[in-house]
């Protein structure tokens, strides 16, 4: 299997994978922020740099570029991203040419002007072909049988985020994605023919597995790998919203159910996102640490129905929730 995949150039595999990913993204329209809106939003967001990617343990080469693009898509809006194209040159000017790791993360982060450094890892493998079968009898003796070839791609993407100021790992997790593909289905209405075909295709499948002669399925591979990696990276979406919430406030009460809020696509806001409205209590000082905490109480939830621009969106709530809100009330993604 691995040998067959390596017969195709890594560049070819990467191009096909990225093409599959872009085709999947075409159905997700978003109002792009203008340069002015993006610049205005920068001061309210933390800056991250993706400094490491490991493909160790992956039986499929050429998936790194796809993963980096998908992770950037996950982080854009929530953070300011350091341009990867300039990163190596900036570090080389400062005499840092070796790999970046947790030990030198604070130094590297300060050079790049980043608040956080992101380390990623990816592994992907394809199993198959496996012969799938189904047989049943309906209406007495009426026989129905089905045979098909099945392939399975399993991917795992890991993320580790290091805070530059402290050098501490503030987030670390891995998510898995699974994608399957079926082909060469045959239908049978005679049990004898089904059994004969089953024996023939079982032998052929075993030979294919042993020989690894699956290079001709590169298109199916690329789509399966793209789907499984996208599924894995999407698994981090909730964690990012939870760990790195975006916040804003209500700009205007538009109707009995709609309000305008001052966060838009420049903050990663999408149609359908859920926003939480908070009420802040009186500050409380902890006598042991002397830290001041402002307690918050959830007042209601809103759902984004329209992203107007990079800096604004319209969100909808129940009439009861909206009746309690005022201009200036605090809103966040978590």
XYZ file of C-alpha atoms in Angstrom:
334
model
C 0.000 0.000 0.000
C 2.656 2.490 1.057
C 4.878 1.577 -1.870
C 2.040 2.070 -4.313
C 1.270 5.511 -2.979
C 4.894 6.539 -3.243
C 4.873 5.609 -6.945
C 2.974 8.852 -7.515
C 4.998 11.983 -6.793
C 4.413 13.681 -3.462
C 3.708 16.899 -5.335
C 0.979 15.231 -7.385
C -0.678 13.790 -4.292
C -0.528 17.153 -2.543
C -2.063 18.982 -5.503
C -4.940 16.492 -5.698
C -5.538 16.714 -1.956
C -5.590 20.503 -1.951
C -7.922 20.468 -4.955
C -10.307 18.180 -3.086
C -10.167 20.452 -0.041
C -10.831 23.589 -2.078
C -13.787 21.928 -3.758
C -15.229 21.217 -0.303
C -14.737 24.816 0.794
C -16.520 26.229 -2.236
C -19.874 25.718 -0.509
C -18.946 27.892 2.487
C -19.379 31.543 1.389
C -18.178 34.234 3.762
C -18.081 38.022 3.678
C -14.374 38.756 3.473
C -13.216 41.661 5.674
C -11.728 44.658 3.886
C -8.088 45.540 4.554
C -9.251 48.398 6.776
C -11.591 46.125 8.743
C -8.894 43.462 9.156
C -6.436 46.087 10.412
C -8.985 47.426 12.891
C -9.677 43.932 14.245
C -5.998 43.044 14.725
C -5.615 45.001 17.956
C -8.359 42.935 19.618
C -6.931 39.514 18.736
C -3.939 37.464 19.815
C -1.239 36.568 17.270
C -0.242 32.967 16.524
C 2.476 31.370 14.428
C 2.319 27.794 13.136
C 5.948 26.804 13.599
C 6.042 23.005 13.471
C 4.472 20.192 11.498
C 5.292 16.509 11.892
C 4.221 13.796 9.449
C 5.992 10.996 11.314
C 4.099 7.716 11.335
C 2.038 8.620 8.262
C 1.974 6.028 5.512
C 0.821 8.685 3.028
C 3.223 11.434 2.081
C 2.287 14.893 0.867
C -0.551 15.617 3.304
C 1.285 18.261 5.324
C 0.371 21.182 3.081
C -3.297 20.231 3.221
C -3.206 20.053 7.024
C -1.476 23.421 7.348
C -4.078 25.032 5.110
C -6.909 23.445 7.074
C -5.434 24.553 10.428
C -5.013 28.093 9.113
C -8.679 28.025 8.106
C -9.520 26.925 11.661
C -7.475 29.701 13.284
C -8.045 32.631 10.921
C -10.384 35.177 12.399
C -9.851 33.962 15.940
C -6.203 35.062 15.747
C -3.807 37.169 13.748
C -1.667 34.685 11.788
C 2.051 35.186 11.188
C 2.724 34.676 7.475
C 4.477 31.327 7.102
C 6.337 32.449 3.982
C 8.281 35.082 5.956
C 8.816 33.011 9.081
C 11.998 31.118 8.173
C 13.687 34.232 6.814
C 12.902 36.197 9.976
C 14.237 33.429 12.214
C 17.355 32.934 10.072
C 18.200 36.629 10.418
C 18.191 36.116 14.186
C 20.414 33.023 13.942
C 17.687 30.430 14.570
C 17.941 27.756 11.864
C 17.140 24.572 13.774
C 13.735 23.134 14.601
C 11.437 25.092 16.887
C 10.259 23.240 19.985
C 8.825 23.957 23.407
C 12.249 24.776 24.845
C 12.959 27.702 22.532
C 9.316 28.710 22.006
C 9.517 31.908 24.137
C 12.524 33.197 22.186
C 11.033 32.316 18.804
C 7.648 33.745 19.722
C 9.113 37.092 20.699
C 11.065 37.304 17.448
C 7.917 36.591 15.440
C 5.761 38.912 17.523
C 3.442 36.027 18.419
C 1.447 35.463 21.587
C 1.118 31.729 20.874
C 3.051 29.136 18.879
C 1.216 26.233 17.275
C 2.765 22.808 16.702
C 0.841 20.353 14.543
C 1.172 16.700 13.642
C -0.596 14.517 11.090
C -0.714 10.868 10.166
C -2.888 9.273 7.510
C -3.220 5.719 6.297
C -5.474 3.807 3.944
C -6.666 0.251 4.521
C -8.137 -1.849 1.759
C -9.439 -3.150 -0.356
C -11.797 -5.097 1.872
C -14.574 -7.125 0.322
C -17.969 -6.112 1.670
C -20.981 -8.352 1.336
C -24.655 -8.489 2.238
C -27.194 -11.240 1.659
C -30.836 -11.635 2.578
C -34.049 -13.421 1.670
C -37.315 -11.612 1.218
C -40.756 -12.936 0.476
C -39.896 -16.540 1.186
C -37.135 -17.824 -1.075
C -36.332 -14.633 -2.971
C -32.576 -14.054 -2.666
C -30.752 -10.713 -2.738
C -26.965 -10.441 -2.518
C -24.522 -7.561 -2.829
C -20.726 -7.401 -3.130
C -18.505 -4.319 -3.097
C -14.907 -3.215 -2.526
C -14.374 -0.948 0.471
C -11.450 1.326 1.317
C -10.963 3.198 4.566
C -8.774 6.215 5.342
C -8.012 7.092 8.951
C -6.296 10.362 9.824
C -5.130 11.846 13.089
C -4.260 15.506 13.556
C -2.668 16.810 16.737
C -2.383 20.396 17.956
C -0.189 21.799 20.686
C -0.361 25.500 21.567
C 2.384 27.148 23.621
C 1.948 30.527 25.302
C 5.004 32.626 24.463
C 4.963 34.773 27.613
C 5.119 31.817 29.999
C 6.464 29.026 27.782
C 3.612 26.839 29.069
C 1.589 24.441 26.945
C -1.952 25.784 27.239
C -3.631 23.357 24.847
C -2.767 19.879 23.588
C -5.059 17.357 21.952
C -5.488 15.060 18.950
C -8.550 14.404 16.812
C -9.284 11.574 14.406
C -11.099 11.502 11.090
C -12.455 8.527 9.181
C -13.556 8.309 5.564
C -14.664 5.265 3.579
C -15.232 4.640 -0.103
C -17.097 1.854 -1.881
C -16.749 0.786 -5.495
C -17.355 -2.117 -7.893
C -20.744 -3.068 -6.478
C -22.443 -6.160 -7.899
C -26.031 -7.262 -7.290
C -27.213 -10.886 -7.354
C -30.599 -12.578 -7.350
C -29.207 -16.134 -7.422
C -27.382 -17.475 -4.380
C -25.139 -19.763 -6.436
C -23.842 -16.917 -8.569
C -23.360 -14.803 -5.443
C -21.230 -17.487 -3.723
C -19.132 -18.007 -6.845
C -18.488 -14.276 -7.229
C -17.737 -13.984 -3.500
C -14.996 -16.636 -3.705
C -13.532 -15.083 -6.858
C -13.491 -11.540 -5.476
C -12.160 -12.658 -2.066
C -9.119 -14.142 -3.780
C -8.637 -11.060 -5.964
C -8.903 -8.778 -2.935
C -6.257 -10.737 -1.038
C -3.903 -10.511 -4.009
C -4.416 -6.752 -4.237
C -3.687 -6.320 -0.527
C -0.512 -8.370 -0.746
C 0.716 -6.711 -3.935
C -0.332 -3.197 -2.936
C -1.290 -2.591 -6.587
C -3.659 0.299 -5.869
C -1.940 3.224 -7.541
C -4.753 3.511 -10.084
C -7.105 4.614 -7.264
C -5.161 7.809 -6.535
C -8.198 10.033 -7.182
C -10.292 8.066 -4.694
C -7.387 8.209 -2.238
C -7.078 11.985 -2.477
C -10.770 12.547 -1.779
C -10.804 10.089 1.135
C -7.683 11.611 2.708
C -9.051 15.130 2.260
C -12.353 14.195 3.895
C -10.786 12.361 6.839
C -8.320 15.189 7.569
C -11.050 17.809 7.299
C -13.136 15.783 9.756
C -10.197 15.555 12.176
C -9.387 19.290 12.053
C -13.061 20.224 12.391
C -12.975 18.328 15.692
C -10.942 21.208 17.155
C -13.594 23.843 16.351
C -15.444 23.618 19.671
C -12.178 23.578 21.640
C -10.956 26.746 19.904
C -14.257 28.531 20.565
C -14.122 27.429 24.186
C -10.456 28.169 24.849
C -10.131 31.334 22.745
C -13.513 33.056 22.762
C -14.142 36.176 20.653
C -15.981 38.980 22.401
C -17.873 42.095 21.433
C -20.938 44.073 22.404
C -24.362 44.964 21.143
C -24.298 48.010 18.858
C -27.990 48.340 18.112
C -31.357 46.739 18.877
C -32.838 46.238 15.409
C -36.189 44.610 16.180
C -38.017 42.456 18.710
C -35.737 39.551 17.799
C -32.627 40.961 16.083
C -29.570 42.868 17.285
C -26.383 44.111 15.631
C -23.079 43.122 17.238
C -19.589 44.513 16.612
C -17.844 41.249 15.641
C -17.904 39.910 12.084
C -15.876 37.835 9.650
C -12.612 39.506 10.726
C -13.145 37.722 14.058
C -14.010 34.377 12.458
C -17.775 34.786 12.881
C -19.891 32.652 10.522
C -23.599 32.412 9.807
C -25.158 29.990 12.284
C -22.660 30.659 15.103
C -24.062 30.791 18.625
C -23.272 33.856 20.739
C -23.741 34.257 24.480
C -24.869 37.481 26.168
C -23.337 38.049 29.599
C -24.218 40.222 32.571
C -21.222 41.325 34.637
C -21.467 41.558 38.413
C -19.501 43.685 40.853
C -15.717 43.002 40.924
C -14.552 40.680 43.724
C -10.997 40.656 45.057
C -9.539 37.366 46.251
C -7.844 38.095 49.633
C -5.313 35.300 49.136
C -4.067 36.211 45.645
C -5.292 39.824 45.484
C -6.585 39.044 41.971
C -9.809 40.758 40.968
C -12.530 38.632 39.375
C -15.603 39.964 37.611
C -18.350 37.320 37.914
C -20.498 36.798 34.828
C -24.024 35.480 34.470
C -25.401 34.203 31.208
C -28.417 36.267 30.139
C -29.287 34.442 26.940
C -28.064 33.056 23.652
C -28.246 34.442 20.132
C -27.698 32.869 16.708
C -25.891 34.716 13.927
C -28.190 35.043 10.916
C -26.115 37.414 8.797
C -22.462 38.466 8.723
C -22.653 42.050 7.444
C -18.966 42.803 7.236
C -15.623 42.109 8.826
C -16.689 43.992 11.955
C -20.439 43.429 12.364
C -23.077 40.728 12.311
C -26.794 40.417 12.982
C -27.902 37.872 15.570
C -31.369 36.653 16.473
C -32.837 35.634 19.816
C -36.206 35.066 21.432
C -38.408 38.076 22.085
C -37.967 37.521 25.821
C -34.157 37.540 25.516
C -33.998 40.602 23.261
C -36.359 42.567 25.544
C -33.801 42.313 28.348
C -30.822 43.472 26.284
C -29.349 46.938 26.001
C -26.815 48.590 23.726
C -23.363 47.905 25.152
C -24.177 44.490 26.647
C -21.245 42.089 26.366
C -21.363 39.190 23.917
C -18.921 36.338 23.273
C -18.589 33.109 21.314
C -18.371 31.141 24.569
